Every structure is written in C-alpha cells, then in structure tokens.
Amino acid sequence: MASDRRRLVPHASHWGAFLAEVEDGRLVGVRPVGRDSVPSPILASIPDSVYGPTRIDQPYVRAGYLQHGPESDRTRRGAEPFVPVPWDTVLGLVAREVARVKIAHGNDSIFAGSYGWASAGRLHHARTLLHRFTNGYGGSTQQVTNYSYAAGMVVVPRIVGDTRTVSGPNSSWDGLIGNTTLLVAFGGLPTKNMQIESGGGGEHTGAVWLHRVAQAKIPVVHIGPIRNDVASELEPEWLSPAPGTDTALMLGLAHTLIVEGLHDQTFLDRYTVGYDRLRAYILGESDGRPKDAPWAAGITGLDAPTVRGLARRMAENRTFLTMSWALQRAEYGEQPFWMLIALAAILGQVGLPGGGFGFGYGSMNGMGNPRPNVVAIERAVGPNPARRVIPVARISDMLLHPGVEYDFDGKRLTYPDVRLVYWCGGNPFHHHQDLNRLLQAWQRPESIIVHDIWWTPTARHADIVLPATTSLERNDIACSLLDRYFLAMHQAIAPVGLARNDFDIFTDLAD
C-alpha cells in the first residue's frame, strides 16, 4: 500500500504504460503496469530525466540576439550564453518576430520544423500543436514523410496502393504463427526496438509474440549484419550479406525461383502488372547480365549455393518475408521495399494465411498486433494555406539552397527562402544526417525559436528557447494505431521551474 504521502498516478510513455510514484509532490519512481510482462528498463530513467541538470527551467534568449535581434551574429549560435527573460517578455519577442517574417517575406519563409516523437500524448503532441498554430496564421513550410520509412511512404503506394504494409496495422502475429512455415527477416527482428511505440503503448507484445514463434518452432532466416538482431531463442539461421546489398540478394533469389520453375505464374498473371519487364531484367534479357545466384554472391559476399538453397526453401514452404525499416536509410533506399514486394509476388503467396510480406516487425513495438480497426485520437490541424512542404531529410538542402529546384515524389519543387525556424518537439541534431552540414545550414535563418524540455543541441543552437513541460506535468491521452489501449495520462506533478505546456504557449502567442 502506498503511504498517505505517496500516491500512484497512471501515466504512459513511448516506453510503455506505468504508475508514477509521487511523494510530497515530487516524482520519486515509476512502476510498470502489471499487464506488461516485458516492460522496458528505460522507464527507470524517467525520474532522473524530469529533474536532470539539463532541464530548461525558464525562458532564455541568446545574448547577442537579445541585443541585436535578427541582425545578430548567427555564427555565435551554440557559443554565446543565454540570458533568462520573463515569460511576458519572451512571448512578445516571439510574436513580433513571427509577425515580422510573415509580413516581410511571406508564410513560406517560416519553417515549422518538428519531428513527431515529441511526447506520447496525442493532445499535447508538439508537432501537431505547432502546425495547428502556424496553419491558423497563414501557414508555413512543413515536412512530409519521416526518417524511419520515407522511401516506403513514397514508393509502396505506387506498388500496392497504400502504406499500410509499411506503417501497420499489418499481418498479425497470431496468423503467422498458425500458418507460416518459414520466416525470412531482412534486417532481423531486434527486440531492443520493440521497447518503443509512437503514441504510447499499453503493453510490450513484440517479445511475447517472438517467444510464441519460438514455441511453434517456425524456422527463421535472419538476414542482416548483426547476429543478435534476432533473439537466440528463435535459433535463427544467420546470413550476413554486405550492408546495402539486400536488393541484390532478393534479385538472386528471384532468379532461382524463375529459372527453376518455382515461381507462381498464375498469381503473376492475375494479380500483377509489369512482371514481364522485371523478368527480362532478372534473366538478363534486357541488359545481358543475368541476376543469378553467382551474380548475387559476388555483390553480397554470400555463396551461390546458399542463395539457391534459400530460394528453394522459400518455394517449398508457406513463407513470410519481412524487412526492417532501417534498410531504407541509404542511397536507393526505395529498392529493397520494391524488390521485397516483387519477390513475394513471384512466390505467389501474397494474401494466403501466413504468406506474403510485411515491413517493420522489428522496428517498433506493436507491429503485428491483432488489433480492432479503431481510429486513433488526433488533434485537427486544419489546412496549411502556404501549401509548401519539403521531404523530412532535406532541412540542410532547404536552408543552404533557397530558390533551387529539386525532384521529389514525381514533382519538380523549389526550396523556399526560410528566414525563421520554429522548432517544437524532437531534435534534428539527433535525427539528421551530416551534422556538420546541418550546423552550417543552421546559421542561415535570421531567427530560430525552440520549445524544448532539455538543453539539447537544438536548444543550444537556438536564439529563443521556451521551456516545455514533460508529459508528467500535464494531462493527456496516449494511444497508438498498433496498440489496443487508450490510456489516460494523468498529471503527476506540477510543472518544473517555469515550464509550460506547448498548448498554453501557443494559445498565448495566438492572443
């Protein structure tokens, strides 16, 4: 029993649901909920993060910016000290700067940058609140797609019609366990990734399902560079091709299926378009180079008998092909998405229980969960009147090359001339590629405004920093498209220092 002074407050995070232990108004610990049989150890770090020394305690403005405003020396970002300022002062400063850029340069020059993993709560989701605010003020330049599976978001709808096979819900684990006789996992099924779930999850099910796969004694072929990216309990066969050569391996597998008559021509004729062109390429009829097992072996580092043997096993079994999202984080990252789908079609088992393909099973908790088709909670943001977007990973390109044309998603687009970066939630200095180039690009805008909880590199390289609350300092609701729970996130403690939640900050800015 909790003492009179200690209470347990239901809450949730990206690392799972938990009970916050609060004593005399202070968070002193967390307890995983009883239904979660595999809680994430990351939960234990929450109290330290709430009160840690890098917590932002009040609003701050970079010293040079406070004196000179947008005309300050931008190369001093990340080097100059910050000056604490009252909330009323900083809100006026932010409001005037947003209005100045809008009037002088247009809404396209405001970059509403944010990445969606800001909080588990749906009502206080930082990216949503930022876009809700800027959309109500004439719009802004925003980002589309994501770092996790951007290539899949663009190419997969052109192959199968939508992105559900990438983002989920996907073929359920119970259906696979009952019908699959061979599981081939490109990129593995790493249980470390199954600790997290966007939106917050009620229980960790990934490791539980993999345990059931092991109990069912389903053979697993793990294709990836790291041996322990599939739990040893599954006793996987491990193939380690050279990184970035998965598509070549898939082509070699397809070649064996075709030349040995192991493909499903009836399925290909009835349910696919374009197989004749793919077949010509695989057999070398279009370029004189067959993509056979020796060709694949020369690229991947595997031997040709291994490639042929795996192809034959795939044809002999009810085979499910899966691929982790991480394979797309490379040049030509769209190719493994496309070729995995093509390989599954050549096998002809798409749509059969336990067969076909799916993505992301080892990329996040909840993939493969049996789940009712219930709509998750979201705040409406309204339309973006500026109608200007960039691909998520093009921040540096946009800032360094205003007015330059580029190709994306079948369109010819132009980078806007961004004068103001407004970042709320997430940390591009953690996510983005080539940080030295991002640092150079970060010096281009006239003003950078950041809401953050901690002194991240993004906050340290800003001009104006507004302290945000953690989820424990506000009420919210957690839910995920991949989980069967809606979770009340009760406020457990008062805001630390002068922190405020993003909703209240934007409300005052709107006024």
Coordinates of C-alpha atoms in Angstrom, one line a residue:
M1 CA 0.0 0.0 0.0
A2 CA 1.2 3.5 -0.8
S3 CA 1.7 5.8 2.2
D4 CA -0.6 8.7 2.7
R5 CA 2.1 11.0 1.3
R6 CA 2.9 8.7 -1.6
R7 CA 0.4 8.2 -4.4
L8 CA 0.5 6.2 -7.7
V9 CA -0.6 8.1 -10.8
P10 CA -1.4 6.3 -14.1
H11 CA 0.7 7.5 -17.0
A12 CA 2.2 6.4 -20.2
S13 CA 5.3 7.0 -22.4
H14 CA 6.9 5.8 -25.6
W15 CA 8.4 3.1 -23.5
G16 CA 5.1 1.8 -22.1
A17 CA 2.5 2.4 -19.5
F18 CA 3.5 2.9 -15.9
L19 CA 2.4 4.2 -12.5
A20 CA 4.2 7.3 -11.4
E21 CA 5.2 7.3 -7.7
V22 CA 4.7 10.7 -6.3
E23 CA 5.7 11.7 -2.8
D24 CA 5.1 15.2 -1.4
G25 CA 4.5 16.5 -5.0
R26 CA 7.8 15.0 -6.3
L27 CA 8.3 12.1 -8.7
V28 CA 10.3 9.5 -6.9
G29 CA 9.9 6.5 -9.1
V30 CA 7.9 4.6 -11.7
R31 CA 6.3 1.1 -11.7
P32 CA 5.4 -0.8 -14.9
V33 CA 1.8 -1.8 -15.1
G34 CA 1.0 -5.4 -14.1
R35 CA -0.3 -6.4 -17.5
D36 CA 3.0 -5.6 -19.2
S37 CA 5.0 -8.8 -18.9
V38 CA 8.1 -7.3 -20.7
P39 CA 8.4 -3.7 -19.5
S40 CA 11.2 -1.6 -20.9
P41 CA 14.1 -0.8 -18.5
I42 CA 14.1 2.7 -20.0
L43 CA 11.2 3.5 -17.8
A44 CA 13.5 3.6 -14.8
S45 CA 15.3 6.7 -16.3
I46 CA 12.1 8.9 -16.2
P47 CA 12.6 10.5 -12.8
D48 CA 16.2 11.4 -13.5
S49 CA 15.2 13.0 -16.8
V50 CA 12.4 15.1 -15.2
Y51 CA 14.8 16.6 -12.7
G52 CA 18.1 16.3 -14.5
P53 CA 20.7 19.1 -14.7
T54 CA 20.0 19.7 -18.4
R55 CA 16.3 20.6 -17.7
I56 CA 15.4 24.1 -19.0
D57 CA 14.0 26.0 -16.1
Q58 CA 12.7 29.2 -17.7
P59 CA 12.7 31.1 -21.0
Y60 CA 16.0 32.2 -22.4
V61 CA 17.3 34.3 -25.2
R62 CA 20.8 34.2 -26.7
A63 CA 22.7 37.2 -25.5
G64 CA 23.6 38.6 -29.0
Y65 CA 20.1 38.0 -30.2
L66 CA 18.6 39.8 -27.2
Q67 CA 20.7 42.8 -28.0
H68 CA 20.6 42.8 -31.8
G69 CA 17.6 40.7 -32.8
P70 CA 17.6 39.1 -36.3
E71 CA 20.7 41.2 -37.2
S72 CA 22.8 39.4 -34.6
D73 CA 25.9 37.3 -35.5
R74 CA 24.4 34.0 -36.4
T75 CA 27.7 32.2 -36.2
R76 CA 27.6 32.7 -32.4
R77 CA 24.7 30.2 -32.1
G78 CA 25.8 27.4 -29.8
A79 CA 28.6 29.5 -28.4
E80 CA 27.1 32.6 -26.7
P81 CA 25.5 32.4 -23.3
F82 CA 21.7 32.6 -22.8
V83 CA 20.0 35.3 -20.8
P84 CA 16.9 34.4 -18.7
V85 CA 13.9 36.6 -19.5
P86 CA 10.3 36.7 -18.2
W87 CA 7.5 34.8 -20.0
D88 CA 5.7 38.0 -20.9
T89 CA 8.8 39.5 -22.5
V90 CA 9.7 36.4 -24.5
L91 CA 6.2 35.8 -25.7
G92 CA 6.1 39.4 -27.1
L93 CA 9.5 38.8 -28.7
V94 CA 8.4 35.6 -30.4
A95 CA 5.1 37.1 -31.6
R96 CA 6.7 40.1 -33.1
E97 CA 9.3 38.1 -34.9
V98 CA 6.8 35.6 -36.4
A99 CA 4.7 38.6 -37.5
R100 CA 7.7 40.4 -39.0
V101 CA 8.8 37.4 -41.1
K102 CA 5.2 36.8 -42.3
I103 CA 4.7 40.4 -43.3
A104 CA 8.2 41.0 -44.8
H105 CA 8.8 37.6 -46.5
G106 CA 5.6 35.6 -46.5
N107 CA 4.5 32.4 -44.7
D108 CA 6.7 30.2 -46.8
S109 CA 9.7 31.8 -45.0
I110 CA 8.5 30.3 -41.7
F111 CA 9.7 26.8 -41.3
A112 CA 7.5 24.9 -38.8
G113 CA 10.1 22.2 -38.2
S114 CA 9.2 19.4 -35.8
Y115 CA 9.5 15.7 -35.6
G116 CA 6.6 13.7 -34.3
W117 CA 8.3 11.8 -31.4
A118 CA 7.8 14.8 -29.0
S119 CA 5.6 13.1 -26.5
A120 CA 3.4 10.0 -26.1
G121 CA 0.3 12.2 -25.6
R122 CA -1.9 12.8 -28.5
L123 CA -3.5 16.1 -27.2
H124 CA -0.1 17.7 -26.4
H125 CA 1.7 16.3 -29.5
A126 CA 4.2 19.1 -30.2
R127 CA 4.4 18.8 -34.0
T128 CA 0.6 18.9 -34.2
L129 CA 0.3 21.9 -32.0
L130 CA 3.0 23.8 -33.9
H131 CA 1.2 23.1 -37.2
R132 CA -2.1 24.0 -35.7
F133 CA -0.7 27.3 -34.7
T134 CA 1.1 28.2 -37.9
N135 CA -1.8 27.0 -40.1
G136 CA -4.1 29.4 -38.3
Y137 CA -1.7 32.2 -39.0
G138 CA -1.4 31.8 -42.8
G139 CA 0.6 28.6 -42.9
S140 CA 4.3 27.7 -43.1
T141 CA 6.8 25.4 -44.8
Q142 CA 6.5 21.9 -43.3
Q143 CA 8.0 18.5 -43.6
V144 CA 6.5 15.3 -45.2
T145 CA 7.4 11.7 -44.8
N146 CA 9.6 10.5 -42.0
Y147 CA 13.2 9.3 -41.3
S148 CA 12.1 5.8 -40.4
Y149 CA 10.5 4.7 -43.7
A150 CA 10.3 7.7 -46.0
A151 CA 11.3 5.8 -49.1
G152 CA 8.5 3.3 -48.4
M153 CA 6.0 6.1 -47.9
V154 CA 6.7 7.3 -51.4
V155 CA 7.2 4.1 -53.4
V156 CA 5.0 1.5 -51.7
P157 CA 1.7 3.2 -52.5
R158 CA 2.7 3.1 -56.2
I159 CA 3.1 -0.7 -55.9
V160 CA 0.3 -1.9 -53.6
G161 CA -1.9 1.2 -53.3
D162 CA -1.2 2.5 -49.8
T163 CA 1.3 2.4 -47.0
R164 CA -0.4 0.0 -44.5
T165 CA 2.1 -2.8 -45.2
V166 CA 4.9 -0.4 -44.1
S167 CA 3.3 1.6 -41.2
G168 CA 0.8 -1.0 -40.0
P169 CA -1.5 -2.5 -39.0
N170 CA 0.0 -5.5 -40.7
S171 CA -0.4 -9.2 -40.9
S172 CA -1.0 -10.3 -37.3
W173 CA 1.5 -12.5 -35.4
D174 CA -1.2 -15.0 -34.4
G175 CA -2.0 -15.6 -38.1
L176 CA 1.7 -16.0 -38.9
I177 CA 2.3 -18.4 -36.0
G178 CA -0.7 -20.5 -37.1
N179 CA 0.3 -20.8 -40.8
T180 CA 3.9 -19.7 -41.6
T181 CA 6.4 -22.4 -42.0
L182 CA 9.4 -20.2 -42.9
L183 CA 10.0 -16.6 -41.7
V184 CA 12.7 -14.7 -43.6
A185 CA 13.6 -11.4 -41.9
F186 CA 15.7 -8.9 -43.8
G187 CA 17.2 -6.7 -41.1
G188 CA 16.3 -9.0 -38.4
L189 CA 13.7 -8.7 -35.6
P190 CA 15.6 -6.7 -32.9
T191 CA 13.7 -6.8 -29.6
K192 CA 15.5 -3.6 -28.5
N193 CA 13.4 -1.7 -30.9
M194 CA 10.3 -3.3 -29.6
Q195 CA 10.6 -1.2 -26.4
I196 CA 9.2 1.9 -28.1
E197 CA 5.9 2.8 -29.7
S198 CA 4.8 6.1 -31.1
G199 CA 1.8 7.4 -29.3
G200 CA 2.5 5.2 -26.2
G201 CA 1.6 1.6 -25.7
G202 CA -0.3 -0.3 -23.0
E203 CA 2.0 -3.4 -23.1
H204 CA 5.1 -4.7 -24.8
T205 CA 4.0 -7.6 -27.0
G206 CA 6.8 -8.0 -29.5
A207 CA 9.0 -10.2 -27.4
V208 CA 5.9 -12.2 -26.3
W209 CA 5.0 -12.9 -29.9
L210 CA 8.6 -13.9 -30.8
H211 CA 8.5 -16.3 -27.8
R212 CA 5.4 -17.9 -29.4
V213 CA 7.2 -18.1 -32.7
A214 CA 10.0 -20.0 -30.9
Q215 CA 7.5 -22.3 -29.2
A216 CA 5.9 -23.0 -32.6
K217 CA 9.4 -23.9 -33.9
I218 CA 8.9 -21.8 -37.1
P219 CA 12.3 -21.7 -38.9
V220 CA 13.6 -18.2 -39.1
V221 CA 16.3 -16.9 -41.5
H222 CA 17.9 -13.7 -40.2
I223 CA 19.5 -11.6 -43.0
G224 CA 21.5 -8.8 -41.5
P225 CA 24.9 -7.6 -40.3
I226 CA 24.3 -8.1 -36.5
R227 CA 23.9 -11.6 -35.2
N228 CA 21.7 -10.7 -32.2
D229 CA 19.2 -8.8 -34.1
V230 CA 17.0 -11.9 -33.8
A231 CA 16.6 -13.4 -30.4
S232 CA 18.7 -16.5 -29.8
E233 CA 15.5 -18.3 -28.5
L234 CA 14.3 -18.5 -32.2
E235 CA 17.5 -20.3 -33.2
P236 CA 17.7 -18.4 -36.4
E237 CA 19.9 -19.2 -39.4
W238 CA 22.0 -16.1 -39.8
L239 CA 23.1 -14.8 -43.2
S240 CA 25.2 -11.7 -43.2
P241 CA 25.4 -10.1 -46.7
A242 CA 27.4 -6.9 -47.1
P243 CA 25.4 -3.9 -45.9
G244 CA 23.3 -2.3 -48.6
T245 CA 23.2 -5.4 -50.8
D246 CA 19.8 -6.8 -49.8
T247 CA 18.2 -5.9 -53.1
A248 CA 20.9 -7.8 -55.0
L249 CA 20.2 -10.9 -52.8
M250 CA 16.5 -10.6 -53.5
L251 CA 17.2 -10.5 -57.2
G252 CA 19.3 -13.6 -57.0
L253 CA 16.6 -15.4 -55.1
A254 CA 14.1 -14.3 -57.7
H255 CA 16.3 -15.6 -60.5
T256 CA 16.5 -19.1 -59.0
L257 CA 12.7 -19.2 -58.5
I258 CA 12.1 -18.2 -62.1
V259 CA 14.7 -20.5 -63.9
E260 CA 13.8 -23.5 -61.7
G261 CA 10.1 -23.0 -62.3
L262 CA 9.4 -22.4 -58.7
H263 CA 7.5 -19.1 -59.3
D264 CA 3.7 -18.8 -59.4
Q265 CA 2.9 -17.7 -62.9
T266 CA -0.8 -17.9 -62.3
F267 CA -0.6 -15.4 -59.5
L268 CA 1.7 -13.1 -61.5
D269 CA -0.7 -13.1 -64.5
R270 CA -3.7 -12.4 -62.4
Y271 CA -2.6 -10.0 -59.7
T272 CA 0.5 -8.1 -61.0
V273 CA 1.4 -5.7 -63.8
G274 CA 4.9 -5.4 -65.2
Y275 CA 6.2 -8.8 -64.4
D276 CA 7.4 -9.3 -68.0
R277 CA 9.7 -6.3 -67.7
L278 CA 11.1 -7.5 -64.3
R279 CA 11.6 -11.0 -65.6
A280 CA 13.6 -9.7 -68.6
Y281 CA 15.8 -7.7 -66.2
I282 CA 16.3 -10.6 -63.8
L283 CA 17.2 -13.1 -66.6
G284 CA 19.5 -10.5 -68.2
E285 CA 17.4 -10.3 -71.4
S286 CA 17.3 -6.5 -71.2
D287 CA 20.9 -5.8 -70.3
G288 CA 22.9 -9.0 -70.9
R289 CA 23.6 -9.7 -67.3
P290 CA 21.5 -12.4 -65.5
K291 CA 20.9 -11.6 -61.9
D292 CA 21.6 -15.2 -60.9
A293 CA 22.9 -16.7 -57.7
P294 CA 26.7 -16.2 -58.6
W295 CA 26.0 -12.6 -59.6
A296 CA 24.2 -12.0 -56.2
A297 CA 27.0 -13.9 -54.4
G298 CA 29.7 -11.6 -56.0
I299 CA 27.9 -8.5 -54.6
T300 CA 26.6 -9.8 -51.2
G301 CA 29.6 -11.9 -50.1
L302 CA 27.3 -14.9 -49.7
D303 CA 28.0 -18.0 -51.7
A304 CA 25.8 -19.1 -54.6
P305 CA 24.6 -22.4 -53.1
T306 CA 23.3 -20.5 -50.1
V307 CA 21.3 -18.2 -52.3
R308 CA 19.8 -21.0 -54.4
G309 CA 19.1 -23.1 -51.3
L310 CA 17.2 -20.3 -49.6
A311 CA 15.1 -19.7 -52.8
R312 CA 14.1 -23.4 -52.9
R313 CA 13.2 -23.4 -49.2
M314 CA 11.0 -20.3 -49.7
A315 CA 9.2 -22.0 -52.5
E316 CA 8.7 -25.3 -50.5
N317 CA 7.2 -23.5 -47.5
R318 CA 4.5 -21.0 -46.6
T319 CA 6.9 -18.2 -46.5
F320 CA 6.5 -14.8 -44.9
L321 CA 9.0 -12.1 -45.9
T322 CA 9.6 -9.1 -43.6
M323 CA 12.1 -6.2 -43.7
S324 CA 13.1 -3.7 -41.1
W325 CA 12.5 0.0 -41.8
A326 CA 16.3 0.6 -41.4
L327 CA 17.2 -0.8 -44.8
Q328 CA 15.8 2.3 -46.5
R329 CA 18.2 4.6 -44.7
A330 CA 20.7 4.5 -47.5
E331 CA 21.1 5.6 -51.1
Y332 CA 18.5 3.9 -53.3
G333 CA 16.6 3.1 -50.1
E334 CA 13.4 2.6 -52.1
Q335 CA 14.8 -0.5 -53.9
P336 CA 14.5 -3.1 -51.0
F337 CA 10.9 -2.1 -50.4
W338 CA 10.0 -2.6 -54.1
M339 CA 12.0 -5.8 -54.6
L340 CA 10.7 -7.5 -51.4
I341 CA 7.2 -7.0 -52.6
A342 CA 8.2 -8.3 -56.1
L343 CA 9.9 -11.3 -54.5
A344 CA 6.7 -12.1 -52.5
A345 CA 4.6 -11.8 -55.7
I346 CA 7.0 -14.2 -57.6
L347 CA 6.4 -16.7 -54.8
G348 CA 2.7 -16.2 -55.2
Q349 CA 1.7 -16.4 -51.6
V350 CA 0.5 -12.8 -51.1
G351 CA -2.9 -13.0 -49.4
L352 CA -2.5 -16.6 -48.2
P353 CA -2.6 -17.1 -44.4
G354 CA 1.0 -17.0 -43.1
G355 CA 2.4 -15.9 -46.5
G356 CA 3.3 -12.7 -48.3
F357 CA 5.2 -9.8 -46.9
G358 CA 5.2 -7.0 -44.3
F359 CA 7.6 -4.3 -43.0
G360 CA 8.7 -3.0 -39.7
Y361 CA 8.1 -6.0 -37.5
G362 CA 11.4 -5.5 -35.8
S363 CA 11.3 -1.7 -35.9
M364 CA 8.8 -0.8 -33.2
N365 CA 6.5 -2.4 -30.6
G366 CA 3.0 -3.3 -31.8
M367 CA 3.8 -4.3 -35.4
G368 CA 1.8 -7.4 -36.0
N369 CA -0.5 -6.9 -33.0
P370 CA -4.0 -8.2 -33.6
R371 CA -6.0 -5.0 -33.2
P372 CA -9.5 -3.8 -33.9
N373 CA -9.7 -1.2 -36.6
V374 CA -10.3 1.7 -34.3
V375 CA -9.3 5.2 -35.3
A376 CA -6.6 6.7 -33.0
I377 CA -7.0 10.1 -31.4
E378 CA -5.6 13.1 -33.2
R379 CA -6.0 16.8 -33.0
A380 CA -7.1 18.5 -36.2
V381 CA -4.5 21.0 -37.5
G382 CA -6.5 22.4 -40.4
P383 CA -5.2 23.0 -43.9
N384 CA -1.8 24.7 -44.4
P385 CA -2.6 27.8 -46.5
A386 CA 1.1 28.1 -47.6
R387 CA 0.9 24.6 -49.1
R388 CA 4.7 24.4 -49.0
V389 CA 6.5 21.2 -47.9
I390 CA 9.9 19.6 -48.1
P391 CA 11.0 16.0 -47.6
V392 CA 11.8 15.3 -44.0
A393 CA 15.5 14.8 -44.5
R394 CA 16.1 17.9 -46.7
I395 CA 16.5 20.6 -44.0
S396 CA 20.1 21.4 -44.8
D397 CA 19.4 21.5 -48.5
M398 CA 16.5 23.9 -48.0
L399 CA 18.4 26.3 -45.7
L400 CA 21.6 26.2 -47.9
H401 CA 19.9 26.5 -51.3
P402 CA 16.8 28.7 -51.3
G403 CA 15.2 29.0 -54.7
V404 CA 16.9 25.9 -56.0
E405 CA 14.7 23.3 -57.8
Y406 CA 14.7 19.6 -56.8
D407 CA 12.7 16.5 -57.6
F408 CA 10.5 14.7 -55.1
D409 CA 7.6 12.3 -55.4
G410 CA 7.2 12.8 -59.1
K411 CA 7.2 16.6 -58.8
R412 CA 9.6 19.4 -59.5
L413 CA 9.7 21.6 -56.4
T414 CA 11.6 24.7 -55.3
Y415 CA 13.2 25.3 -51.9
P416 CA 11.7 28.3 -50.0
D417 CA 13.8 31.1 -48.6
V418 CA 13.4 30.4 -44.9
R419 CA 14.1 33.3 -42.6
L420 CA 12.6 31.8 -39.4
V421 CA 12.9 28.3 -38.0
Y422 CA 10.3 27.4 -35.3
W423 CA 11.1 24.0 -33.8
C424 CA 8.8 22.4 -31.3
G425 CA 9.4 18.8 -30.3
G426 CA 12.2 16.5 -31.4
N427 CA 15.9 17.2 -32.1
P428 CA 17.2 17.4 -35.6
F429 CA 20.8 17.3 -34.4
H430 CA 20.0 13.8 -33.3
H431 CA 18.0 12.7 -36.3
H432 CA 19.5 14.5 -39.3
Q433 CA 22.3 13.2 -41.5
D434 CA 25.7 15.0 -41.9
L435 CA 25.6 17.1 -38.7
N436 CA 28.5 19.4 -39.8
R437 CA 26.5 20.4 -42.9
L438 CA 23.4 20.9 -40.7
L439 CA 25.4 23.1 -38.4
Q440 CA 26.4 25.2 -41.4
A441 CA 22.9 25.4 -42.6
W442 CA 21.6 26.3 -39.1
Q443 CA 23.4 29.6 -39.4
R444 CA 21.4 30.8 -42.3
P445 CA 17.9 31.7 -40.8
E446 CA 17.5 35.1 -39.2
S447 CA 15.8 33.6 -36.2
I448 CA 15.5 30.2 -34.5
I449 CA 12.8 29.6 -31.9
V450 CA 12.7 26.3 -30.0
H451 CA 10.4 24.8 -27.4
D452 CA 12.3 22.1 -25.5
I453 CA 12.4 20.3 -22.2
W454 CA 16.2 19.9 -22.0
W455 CA 19.2 21.7 -23.3
T456 CA 19.5 19.5 -26.4
P457 CA 21.9 20.6 -29.2
T458 CA 18.9 22.1 -31.0
A459 CA 18.0 24.2 -28.0
R460 CA 21.7 25.3 -27.5
H461 CA 21.8 26.4 -31.2
A462 CA 18.6 28.5 -31.0
D463 CA 18.1 32.2 -30.4
I464 CA 14.9 31.9 -28.3
V465 CA 14.3 28.9 -26.0
L466 CA 10.9 28.3 -24.4
P467 CA 10.8 25.7 -21.6
A468 CA 8.3 22.9 -22.2
T469 CA 6.7 20.5 -19.7
T470 CA 7.3 16.8 -19.7
S471 CA 4.1 14.7 -20.2
L472 CA 4.1 14.1 -16.4
E473 CA 3.4 17.8 -15.8
R474 CA 0.1 17.8 -17.8
N475 CA -3.0 15.7 -18.6
D476 CA -3.1 13.8 -21.9
I477 CA -4.2 10.7 -23.7
A478 CA -1.9 8.0 -25.1
C479 CA -2.9 5.8 -28.0
S480 CA -1.3 4.1 -31.0
L481 CA -2.6 2.6 -34.3
L482 CA -0.7 -0.5 -33.3
D483 CA -2.0 -1.0 -29.7
R484 CA -5.3 -2.0 -28.3
Y485 CA -5.3 0.6 -25.4
F486 CA -6.4 4.2 -24.9
L487 CA -4.5 5.4 -21.8
A488 CA -5.3 8.3 -19.5
M489 CA -2.0 10.2 -18.8
H490 CA -2.9 11.9 -15.5
Q491 CA -0.8 14.9 -14.5
A492 CA 1.5 13.6 -11.7
I493 CA 3.5 16.7 -10.7
A494 CA 3.4 20.4 -11.1
P495 CA 5.5 21.9 -13.9
V496 CA 9.2 22.0 -13.1
G497 CA 10.6 25.5 -12.8
L498 CA 8.7 27.9 -15.1
A499 CA 8.0 25.3 -17.8
R500 CA 4.7 25.5 -19.6
N501 CA 2.9 23.0 -22.0
D502 CA 3.0 23.8 -25.7
F503 CA -0.7 24.2 -25.9
D504 CA -0.7 27.1 -23.4
I505 CA 2.3 28.7 -25.1
F506 CA 0.7 28.7 -28.5
T507 CA -2.6 29.9 -27.0
D508 CA -0.8 33.0 -25.6
L509 CA 1.1 33.5 -28.8
A510 CA -2.2 33.4 -30.7
D511 CA -3.6 36.1 -28.5

